[in-house]
PDB file of C-alpha atoms in Angstrom:
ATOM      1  CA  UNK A   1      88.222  92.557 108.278  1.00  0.00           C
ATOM      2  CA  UNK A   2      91.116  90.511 109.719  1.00  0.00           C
ATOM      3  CA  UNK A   3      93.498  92.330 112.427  1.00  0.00           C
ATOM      4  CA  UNK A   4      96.622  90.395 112.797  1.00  0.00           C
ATOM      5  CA  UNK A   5      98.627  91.381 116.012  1.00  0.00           C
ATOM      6  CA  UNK A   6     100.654  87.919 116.041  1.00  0.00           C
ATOM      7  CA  UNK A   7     103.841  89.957 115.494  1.00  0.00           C
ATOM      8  CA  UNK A   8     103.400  92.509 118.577  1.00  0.00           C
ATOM      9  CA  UNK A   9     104.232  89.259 120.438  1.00  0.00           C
ATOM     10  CA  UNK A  10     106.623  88.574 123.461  1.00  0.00           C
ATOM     11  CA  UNK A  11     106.515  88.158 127.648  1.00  0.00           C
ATOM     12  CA  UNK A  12     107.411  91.328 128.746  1.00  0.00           C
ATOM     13  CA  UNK A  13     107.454  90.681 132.252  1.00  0.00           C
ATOM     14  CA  UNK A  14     106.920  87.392 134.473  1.00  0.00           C
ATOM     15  CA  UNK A  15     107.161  87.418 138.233  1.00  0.00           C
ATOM     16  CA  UNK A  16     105.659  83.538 139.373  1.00  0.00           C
ATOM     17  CA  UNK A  17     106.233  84.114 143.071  1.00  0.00           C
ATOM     18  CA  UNK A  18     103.637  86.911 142.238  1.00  0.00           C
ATOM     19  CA  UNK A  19     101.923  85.135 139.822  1.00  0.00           C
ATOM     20  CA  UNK A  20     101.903  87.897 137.207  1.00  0.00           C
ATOM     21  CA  UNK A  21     102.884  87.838 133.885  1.00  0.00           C
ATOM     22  CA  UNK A  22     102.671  90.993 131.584  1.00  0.00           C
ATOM     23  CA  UNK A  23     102.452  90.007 127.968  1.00  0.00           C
ATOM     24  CA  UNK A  24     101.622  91.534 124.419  1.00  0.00           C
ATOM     25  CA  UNK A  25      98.619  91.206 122.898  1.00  0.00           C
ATOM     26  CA  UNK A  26      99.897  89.104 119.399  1.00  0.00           C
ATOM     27  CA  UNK A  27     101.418  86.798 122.119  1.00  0.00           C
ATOM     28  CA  UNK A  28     100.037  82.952 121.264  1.00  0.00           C
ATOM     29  CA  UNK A  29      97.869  81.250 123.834  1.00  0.00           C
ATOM     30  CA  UNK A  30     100.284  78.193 123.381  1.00  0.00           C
ATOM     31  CA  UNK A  31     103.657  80.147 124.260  1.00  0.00           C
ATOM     32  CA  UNK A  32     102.077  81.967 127.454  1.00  0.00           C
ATOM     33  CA  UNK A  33     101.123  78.355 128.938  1.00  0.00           C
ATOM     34  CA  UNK A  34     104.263  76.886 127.724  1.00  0.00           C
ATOM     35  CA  UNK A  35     106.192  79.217 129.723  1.00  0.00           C
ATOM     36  CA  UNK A  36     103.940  79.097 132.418  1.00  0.00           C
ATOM     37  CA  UNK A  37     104.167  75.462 132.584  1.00  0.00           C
ATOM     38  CA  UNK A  38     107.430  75.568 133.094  1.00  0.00           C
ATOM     39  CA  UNK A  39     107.096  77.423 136.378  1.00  0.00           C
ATOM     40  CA  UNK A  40     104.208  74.543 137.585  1.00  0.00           C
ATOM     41  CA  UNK A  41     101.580  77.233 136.674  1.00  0.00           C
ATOM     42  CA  UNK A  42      98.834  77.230 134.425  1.00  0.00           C
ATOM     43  CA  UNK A  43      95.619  79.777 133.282  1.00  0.00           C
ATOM     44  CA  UNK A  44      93.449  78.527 135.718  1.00  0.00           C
ATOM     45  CA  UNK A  45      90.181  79.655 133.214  1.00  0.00           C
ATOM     46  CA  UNK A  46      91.285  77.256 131.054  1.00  0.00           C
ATOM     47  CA  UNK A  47      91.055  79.252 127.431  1.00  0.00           C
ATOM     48  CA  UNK A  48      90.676  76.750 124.252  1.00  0.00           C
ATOM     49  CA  UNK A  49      93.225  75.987 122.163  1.00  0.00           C
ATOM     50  CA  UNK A  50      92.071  76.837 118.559  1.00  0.00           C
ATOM     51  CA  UNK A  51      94.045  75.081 115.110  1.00  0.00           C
ATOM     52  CA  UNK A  52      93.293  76.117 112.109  1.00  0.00           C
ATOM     53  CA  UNK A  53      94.658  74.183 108.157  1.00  0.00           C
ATOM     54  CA  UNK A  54      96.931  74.953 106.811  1.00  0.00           C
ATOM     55  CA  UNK A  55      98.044  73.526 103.060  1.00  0.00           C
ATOM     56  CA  UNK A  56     101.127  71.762 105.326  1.00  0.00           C
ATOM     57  CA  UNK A  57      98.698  70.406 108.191  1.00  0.00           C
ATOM     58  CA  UNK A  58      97.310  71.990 111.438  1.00  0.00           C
ATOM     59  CA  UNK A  59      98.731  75.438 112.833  1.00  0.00           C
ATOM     60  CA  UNK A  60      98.572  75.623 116.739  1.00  0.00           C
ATOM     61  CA  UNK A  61      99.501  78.877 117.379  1.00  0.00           C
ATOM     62  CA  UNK A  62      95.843  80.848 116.173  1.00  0.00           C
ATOM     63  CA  UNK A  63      94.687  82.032 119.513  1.00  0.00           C
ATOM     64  CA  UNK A  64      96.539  85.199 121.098  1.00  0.00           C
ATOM     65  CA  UNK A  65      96.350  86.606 124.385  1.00  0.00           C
ATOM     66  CA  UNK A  66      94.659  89.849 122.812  1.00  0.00           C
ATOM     67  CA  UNK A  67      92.205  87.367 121.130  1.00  0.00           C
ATOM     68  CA  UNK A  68      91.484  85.829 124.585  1.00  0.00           C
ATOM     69  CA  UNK A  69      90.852  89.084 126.336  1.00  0.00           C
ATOM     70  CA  UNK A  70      88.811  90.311 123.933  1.00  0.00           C
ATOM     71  CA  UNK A  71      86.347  87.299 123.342  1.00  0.00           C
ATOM     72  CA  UNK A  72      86.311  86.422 127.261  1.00  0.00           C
ATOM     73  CA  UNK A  73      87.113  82.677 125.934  1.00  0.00           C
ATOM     74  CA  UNK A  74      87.447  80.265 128.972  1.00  0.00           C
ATOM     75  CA  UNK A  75      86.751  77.044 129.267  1.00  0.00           C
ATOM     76  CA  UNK A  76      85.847  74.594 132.375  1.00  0.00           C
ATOM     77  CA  UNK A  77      88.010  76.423 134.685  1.00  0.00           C
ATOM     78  CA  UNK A  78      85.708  79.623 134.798  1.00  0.00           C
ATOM     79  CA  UNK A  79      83.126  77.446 136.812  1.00  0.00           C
ATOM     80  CA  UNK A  80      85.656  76.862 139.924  1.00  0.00           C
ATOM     81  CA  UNK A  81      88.130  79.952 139.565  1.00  0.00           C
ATOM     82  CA  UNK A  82      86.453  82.646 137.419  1.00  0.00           C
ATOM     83  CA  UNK A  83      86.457  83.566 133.616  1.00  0.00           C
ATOM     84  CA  UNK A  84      89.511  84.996 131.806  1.00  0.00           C
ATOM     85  CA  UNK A  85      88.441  88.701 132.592  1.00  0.00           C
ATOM     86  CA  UNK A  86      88.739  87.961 136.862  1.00  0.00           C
ATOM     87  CA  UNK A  87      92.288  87.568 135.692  1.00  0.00           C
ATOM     88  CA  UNK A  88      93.318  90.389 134.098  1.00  0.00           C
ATOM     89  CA  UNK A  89      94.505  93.085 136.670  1.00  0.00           C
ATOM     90  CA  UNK A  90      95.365  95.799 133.765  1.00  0.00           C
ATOM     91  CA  UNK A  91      95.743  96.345 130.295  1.00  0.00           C
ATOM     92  CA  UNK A  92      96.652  99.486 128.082  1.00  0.00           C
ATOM     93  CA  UNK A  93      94.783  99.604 125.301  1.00  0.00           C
ATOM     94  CA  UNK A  94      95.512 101.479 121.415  1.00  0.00           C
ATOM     95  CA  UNK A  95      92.170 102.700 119.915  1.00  0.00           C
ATOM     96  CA  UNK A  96      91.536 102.828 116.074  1.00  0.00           C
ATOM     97  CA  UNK A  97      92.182 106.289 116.379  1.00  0.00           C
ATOM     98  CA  UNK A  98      95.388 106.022 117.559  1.00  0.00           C
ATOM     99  CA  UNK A  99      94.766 106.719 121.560  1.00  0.00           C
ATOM    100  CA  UNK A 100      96.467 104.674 124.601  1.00  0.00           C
ATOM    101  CA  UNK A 101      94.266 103.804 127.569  1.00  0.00           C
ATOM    102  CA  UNK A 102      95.371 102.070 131.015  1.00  0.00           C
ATOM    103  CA  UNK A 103      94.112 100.648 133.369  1.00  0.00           C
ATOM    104  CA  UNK A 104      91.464 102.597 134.520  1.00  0.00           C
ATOM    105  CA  UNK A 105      89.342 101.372 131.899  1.00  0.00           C
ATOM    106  CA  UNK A 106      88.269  98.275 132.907  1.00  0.00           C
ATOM    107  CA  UNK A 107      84.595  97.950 132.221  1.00  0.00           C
ATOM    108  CA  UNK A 108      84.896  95.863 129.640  1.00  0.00           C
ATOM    109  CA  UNK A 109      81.421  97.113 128.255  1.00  0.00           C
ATOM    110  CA  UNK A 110      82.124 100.766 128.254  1.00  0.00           C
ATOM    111  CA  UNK A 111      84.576  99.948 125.950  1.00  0.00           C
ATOM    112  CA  UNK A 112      83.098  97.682 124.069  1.00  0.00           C
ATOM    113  CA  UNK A 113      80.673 100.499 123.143  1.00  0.00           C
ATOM    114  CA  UNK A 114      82.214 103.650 123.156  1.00  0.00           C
ATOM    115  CA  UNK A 115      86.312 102.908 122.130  1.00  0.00           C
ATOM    116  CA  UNK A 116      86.664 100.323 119.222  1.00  0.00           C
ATOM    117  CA  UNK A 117      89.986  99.085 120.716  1.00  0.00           C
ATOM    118  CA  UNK A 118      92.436  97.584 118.274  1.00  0.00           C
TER     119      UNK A 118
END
């Protein structure tokens, strides 16, 4: 089954002094970093950047900040600053069945195993 999420995408919130950014999930890795980039900041866990083919050439924009946080992808970067999920302070979550979580759940393996997030 494919979940596509690309169009629940958009920065909902960047504060760089902070250096916080709230995001939606469908949001591509590409156009978080771009616009972090543009404030001299980067993901310091340095996620891949995935293309896929297309029948007019390579796509960039496959991997999603949703994506990210789900997988744990991080590359180099997670040796000297920590992996993707030291960086995420909170996230509300939608379940299959149709339920919001916050923030308090952030064992990633609790729900992993008991919530099916979407």
């Amino acid at each position: 089954m494919q979940l596509n999420t690309t169009t629940n995408d958009g920065i909902i919130d960047y504060d760089p002094a902070e250096l916080v950014v709230r995001v939606r999930s469908g949001t591509s890795i590409i156009n978080l970093e771009k616009e972090l980039v543009s404030k001299n900041q980067f993901l310091n866990f340095e996620p891949p950047r995935f293309k896929r083919k297309t029948k007019h050439g390579l796509e960039d924009r496959v991997g999603t900040v949703g994506g990210m946080i789900a997988s744990g992808l991080s590359g180099p970067g997670r040796f000297f600053y920590g992996g993707c999920r030291e960086s995420v302070l909170g996230l509300t979550i939608l379940t299959v069945l149709g339920n919001y979580c916050g923030s308090e759940v952030l064992s990633l393996k609790t729900l992993q195993a008991t919530m099916y997030p979407v």
